[in-house]
Coordinates of C-alpha atoms and ligand atoms in Angstrom, one line a residue:
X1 CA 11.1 -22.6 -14.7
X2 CA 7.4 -21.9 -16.5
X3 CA 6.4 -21.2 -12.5
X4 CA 9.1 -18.7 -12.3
X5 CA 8.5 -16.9 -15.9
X6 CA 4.3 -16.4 -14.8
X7 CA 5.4 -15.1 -11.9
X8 CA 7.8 -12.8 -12.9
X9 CA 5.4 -11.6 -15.9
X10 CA 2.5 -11.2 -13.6
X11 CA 4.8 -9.2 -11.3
X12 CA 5.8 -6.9 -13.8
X13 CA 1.9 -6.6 -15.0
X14 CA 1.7 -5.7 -11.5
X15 CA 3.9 -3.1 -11.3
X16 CA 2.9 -1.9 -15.0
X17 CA -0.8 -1.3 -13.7
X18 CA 0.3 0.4 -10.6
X19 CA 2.0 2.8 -12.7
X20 CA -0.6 5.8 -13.6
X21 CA -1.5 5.7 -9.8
X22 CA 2.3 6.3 -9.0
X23 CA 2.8 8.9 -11.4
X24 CA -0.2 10.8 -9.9
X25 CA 1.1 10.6 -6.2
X26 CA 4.6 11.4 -7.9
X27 CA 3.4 14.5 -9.0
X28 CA 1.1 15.9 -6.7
X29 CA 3.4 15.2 -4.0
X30 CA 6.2 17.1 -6.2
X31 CA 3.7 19.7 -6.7
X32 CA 2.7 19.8 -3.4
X33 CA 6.4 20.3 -1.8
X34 CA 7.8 22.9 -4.4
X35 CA 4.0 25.0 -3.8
X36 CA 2.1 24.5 -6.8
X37 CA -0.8 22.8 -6.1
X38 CA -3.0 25.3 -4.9
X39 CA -5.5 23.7 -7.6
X40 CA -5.8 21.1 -5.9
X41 CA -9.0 20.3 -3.0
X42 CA -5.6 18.1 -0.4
X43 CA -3.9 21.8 -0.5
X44 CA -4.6 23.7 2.8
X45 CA -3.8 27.2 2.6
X46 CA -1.5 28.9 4.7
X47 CA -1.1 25.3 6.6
X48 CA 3.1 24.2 5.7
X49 CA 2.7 21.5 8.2
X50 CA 0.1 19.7 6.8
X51 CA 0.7 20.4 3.6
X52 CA 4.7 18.7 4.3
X53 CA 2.4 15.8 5.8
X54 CA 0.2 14.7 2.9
X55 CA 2.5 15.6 0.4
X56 CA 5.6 13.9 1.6
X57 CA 3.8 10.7 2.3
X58 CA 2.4 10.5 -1.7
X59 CA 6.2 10.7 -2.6
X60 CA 7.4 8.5 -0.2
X61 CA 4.0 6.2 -1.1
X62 CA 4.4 6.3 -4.5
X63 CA 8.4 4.7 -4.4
X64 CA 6.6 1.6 -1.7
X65 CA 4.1 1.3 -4.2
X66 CA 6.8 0.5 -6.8
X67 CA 8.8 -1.0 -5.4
X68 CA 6.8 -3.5 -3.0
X69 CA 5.7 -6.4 -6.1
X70 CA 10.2 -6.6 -6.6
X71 CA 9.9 -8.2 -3.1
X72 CA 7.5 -11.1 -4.3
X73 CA 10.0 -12.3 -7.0
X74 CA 11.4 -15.6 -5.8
X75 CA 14.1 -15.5 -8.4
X76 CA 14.9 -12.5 -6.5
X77 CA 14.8 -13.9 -3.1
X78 CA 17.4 -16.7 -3.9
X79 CA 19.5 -15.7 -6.8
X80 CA 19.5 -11.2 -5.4
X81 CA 19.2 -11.9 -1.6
X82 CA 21.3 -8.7 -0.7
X83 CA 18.8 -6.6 -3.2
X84 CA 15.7 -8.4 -2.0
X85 CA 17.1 -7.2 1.4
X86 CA 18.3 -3.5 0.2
X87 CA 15.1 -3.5 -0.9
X88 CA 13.1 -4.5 1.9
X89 CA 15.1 -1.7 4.1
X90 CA 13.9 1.1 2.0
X91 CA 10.2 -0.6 2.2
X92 CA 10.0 -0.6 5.9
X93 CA 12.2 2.8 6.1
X94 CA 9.5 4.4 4.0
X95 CA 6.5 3.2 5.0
X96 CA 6.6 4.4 8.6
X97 CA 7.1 8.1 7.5
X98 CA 4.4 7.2 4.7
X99 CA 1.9 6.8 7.4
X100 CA 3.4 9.5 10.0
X101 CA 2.4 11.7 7.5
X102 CA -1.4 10.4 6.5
X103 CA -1.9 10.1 9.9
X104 CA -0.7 14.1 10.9
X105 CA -2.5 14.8 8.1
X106 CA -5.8 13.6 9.7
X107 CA -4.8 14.8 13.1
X108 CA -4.4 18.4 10.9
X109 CA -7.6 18.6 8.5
X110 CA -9.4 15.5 8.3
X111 CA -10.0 13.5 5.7
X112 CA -12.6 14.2 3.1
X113 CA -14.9 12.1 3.9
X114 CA -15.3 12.8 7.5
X115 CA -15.1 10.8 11.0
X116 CA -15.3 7.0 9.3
X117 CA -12.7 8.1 6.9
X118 CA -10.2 9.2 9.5
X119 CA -10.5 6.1 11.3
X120 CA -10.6 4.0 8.5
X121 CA -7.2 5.5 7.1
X122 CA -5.9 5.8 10.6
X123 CA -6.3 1.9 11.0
X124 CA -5.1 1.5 7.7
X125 CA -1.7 3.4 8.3
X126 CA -1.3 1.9 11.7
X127 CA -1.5 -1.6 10.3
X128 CA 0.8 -1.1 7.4
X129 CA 3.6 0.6 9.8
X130 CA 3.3 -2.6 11.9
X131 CA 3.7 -5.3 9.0
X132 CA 6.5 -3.0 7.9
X133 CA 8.0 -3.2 11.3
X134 CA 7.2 -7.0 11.6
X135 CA 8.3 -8.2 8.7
X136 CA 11.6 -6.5 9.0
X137 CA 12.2 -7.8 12.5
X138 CA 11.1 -11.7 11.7
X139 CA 13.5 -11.4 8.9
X140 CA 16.5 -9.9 11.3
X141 CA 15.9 -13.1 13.7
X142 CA 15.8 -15.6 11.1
X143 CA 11.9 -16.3 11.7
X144 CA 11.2 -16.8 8.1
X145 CA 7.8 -18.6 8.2
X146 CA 6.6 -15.4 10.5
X147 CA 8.9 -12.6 8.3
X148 CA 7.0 -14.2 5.1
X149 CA 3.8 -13.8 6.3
X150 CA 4.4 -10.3 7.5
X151 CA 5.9 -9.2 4.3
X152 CA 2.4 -10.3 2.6
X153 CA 0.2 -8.5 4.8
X154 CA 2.7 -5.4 4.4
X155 CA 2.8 -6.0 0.5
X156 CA -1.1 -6.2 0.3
X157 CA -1.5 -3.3 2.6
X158 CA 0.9 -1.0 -0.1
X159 CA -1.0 -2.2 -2.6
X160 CA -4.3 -1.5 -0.7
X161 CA -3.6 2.6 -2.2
X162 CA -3.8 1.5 -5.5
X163 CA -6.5 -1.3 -5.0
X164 CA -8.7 1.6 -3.4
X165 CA -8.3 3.7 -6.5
X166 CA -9.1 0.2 -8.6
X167 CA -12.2 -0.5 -6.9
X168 CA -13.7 2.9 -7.6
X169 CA -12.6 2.5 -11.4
X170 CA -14.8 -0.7 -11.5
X171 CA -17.7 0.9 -9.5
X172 CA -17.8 3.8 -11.9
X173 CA -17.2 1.8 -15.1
X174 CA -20.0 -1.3 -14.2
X175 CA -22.2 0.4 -11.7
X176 CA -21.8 3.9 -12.5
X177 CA -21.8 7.1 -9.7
X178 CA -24.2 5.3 -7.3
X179 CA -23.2 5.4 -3.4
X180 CA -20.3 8.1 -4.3
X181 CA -20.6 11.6 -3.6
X182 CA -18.4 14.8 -4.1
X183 CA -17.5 14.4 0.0
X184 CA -17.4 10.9 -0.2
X185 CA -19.8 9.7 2.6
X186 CA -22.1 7.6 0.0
X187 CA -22.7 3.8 0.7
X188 CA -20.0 2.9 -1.2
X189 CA -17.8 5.5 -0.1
X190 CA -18.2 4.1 3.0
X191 CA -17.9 0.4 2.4
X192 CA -15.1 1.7 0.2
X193 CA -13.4 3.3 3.7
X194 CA -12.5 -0.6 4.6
X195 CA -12.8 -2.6 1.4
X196 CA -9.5 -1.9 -0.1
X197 CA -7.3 -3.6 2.8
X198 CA -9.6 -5.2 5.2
X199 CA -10.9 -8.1 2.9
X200 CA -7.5 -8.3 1.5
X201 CA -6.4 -8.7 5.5
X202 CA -8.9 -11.7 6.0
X203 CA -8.4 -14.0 3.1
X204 CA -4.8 -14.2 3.8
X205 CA -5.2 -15.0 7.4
X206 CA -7.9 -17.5 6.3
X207 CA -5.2 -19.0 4.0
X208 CA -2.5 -18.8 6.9
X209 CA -4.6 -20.9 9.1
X210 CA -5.1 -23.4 6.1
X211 CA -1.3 -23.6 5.2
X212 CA 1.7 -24.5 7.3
X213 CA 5.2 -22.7 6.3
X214 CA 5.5 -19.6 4.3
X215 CA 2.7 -18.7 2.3
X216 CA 4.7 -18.1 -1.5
X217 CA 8.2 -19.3 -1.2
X218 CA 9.6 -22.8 -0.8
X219 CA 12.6 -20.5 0.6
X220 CA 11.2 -17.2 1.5
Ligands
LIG1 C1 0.9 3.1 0.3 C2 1.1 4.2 -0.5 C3 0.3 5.4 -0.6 C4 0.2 6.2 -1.6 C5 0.9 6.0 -3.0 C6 -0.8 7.3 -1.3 C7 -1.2 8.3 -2.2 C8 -2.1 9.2 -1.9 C9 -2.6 10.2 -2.9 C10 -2.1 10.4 -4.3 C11 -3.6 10.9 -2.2 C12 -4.3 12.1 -2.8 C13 -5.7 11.6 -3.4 C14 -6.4 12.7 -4.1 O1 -5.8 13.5 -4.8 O2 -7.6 12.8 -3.9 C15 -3.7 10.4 -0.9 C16 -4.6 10.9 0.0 C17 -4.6 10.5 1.4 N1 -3.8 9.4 1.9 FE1 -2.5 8.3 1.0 N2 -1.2 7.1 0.0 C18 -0.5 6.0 0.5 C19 -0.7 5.5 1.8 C20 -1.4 6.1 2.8 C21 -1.4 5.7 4.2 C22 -0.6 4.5 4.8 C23 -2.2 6.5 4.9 C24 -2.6 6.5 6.3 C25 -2.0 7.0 7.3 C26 -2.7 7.5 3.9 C27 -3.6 8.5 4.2 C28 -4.1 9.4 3.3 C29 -5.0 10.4 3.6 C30 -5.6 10.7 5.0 C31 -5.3 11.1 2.4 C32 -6.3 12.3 2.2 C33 -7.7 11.7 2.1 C34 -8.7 12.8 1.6 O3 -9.1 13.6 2.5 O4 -9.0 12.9 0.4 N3 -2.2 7.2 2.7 N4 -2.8 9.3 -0.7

């Protein structure tokens, strides 16, 4: 019972810290599809395609990003199994049109911060699309060891938006400006291009190899 209550508090600090990020990608991409955001630098003039791309895929990433810590909730899981399921559909129906659109937004303009960027965010989108698809396909064969450890790496990879935009707030706040630039291609920038999912990535295969039977859940 005390297990369940932290978990469901940290869950909802979670989702409570997640929410200035989600409010920003709410309303750029709102801006961006009803054609005010000339101000800002993701705007391409005279470019509807790309512009559809990057902005459809902050709205559609802002409701995953929401929505993604409601799937870690055991009480969830086994008292709501048809929402943790409803749920998990709109997860895995949004994320792959998420990263259809960062990716044709690459294939359009390029990210800011040039060739490392693109990849980086390329790998990044190709890897959440394929937990996504993963975990949903486990889950539809009754795999549940293999559907819970899919559904982590899918959760941290959502998250990994939001933990990118953390780990610049930290830089700037304890180290200040050093390694960033305005076209993001410092060091940090850089180290920054793979540091906010790969790391994340590792430690939980570390733990996987560690730990037999799902990773959370007595009954994920
Ligand atoms: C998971 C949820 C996601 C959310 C909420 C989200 C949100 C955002 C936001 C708000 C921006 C604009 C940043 C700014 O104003 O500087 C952005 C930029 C971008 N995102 Fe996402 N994103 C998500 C996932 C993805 C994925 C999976 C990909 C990879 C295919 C991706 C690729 C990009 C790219 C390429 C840019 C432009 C980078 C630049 O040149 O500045 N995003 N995203």
């Amino acid at each position: 019972m005390a297990r369940t209550a932290i978990s469901t508090a940290l869950l909802a600090l979670l989702i409570f810290c997640t929410l200035p990020f989600v409010y920003q990608a709410t309303q750029l991409g709102i801006r961006g599809m009803s054609g005010t955001a000339e101000t800002s630098r993701i705007f391409t003039p005279n470019a509807p395609i790309t512009n559809a791309s990057i902005f459809l895929h902050m709205l559609f990433g802002a409701i995953i990003t929401i929505l993604a810590p409601l799937q870690l909730s055991e009480w969830l899981r086994q008292n709501r199994p048809k929402f943790h399921r409803f749920i998990g559909r709109i997860l895995v129906g949004l994320a792959v049109p998420t990263t259809l659109g960062g990716l044709g937004y690459i294939a359009l303009k390029g990210t800011i911060g040039g060739v490392q960027m693109d990849v980086a965010f390329a790998l990044y989108g190709v890897l959440l699309s394929v937990a996504a698809i993963q975990a949903a396909r486990f889950a539809r064969a009754g795999h549940f060891t293999r559907h819970n450890r899919w559904a982590l790496r899918f959760f941290f990879l959502i998250i990994g938006s939001w933990i990118y935009r953390v780990h610049y707030a930290l830089w700037f706040t304890i180290v200040g400006e050093a390694g960033h630039t305005s076209t993001f291609d410092g060091a940090f920038d850089q180290v920054q291009n793979w540091a906010f999912f790969l790391p994340y990535l590792l430690i939980l295969e570390a733990r996987f190899t560690h730990r037999d039977g799902p990773f959370w859940a007595r009954h994920a």
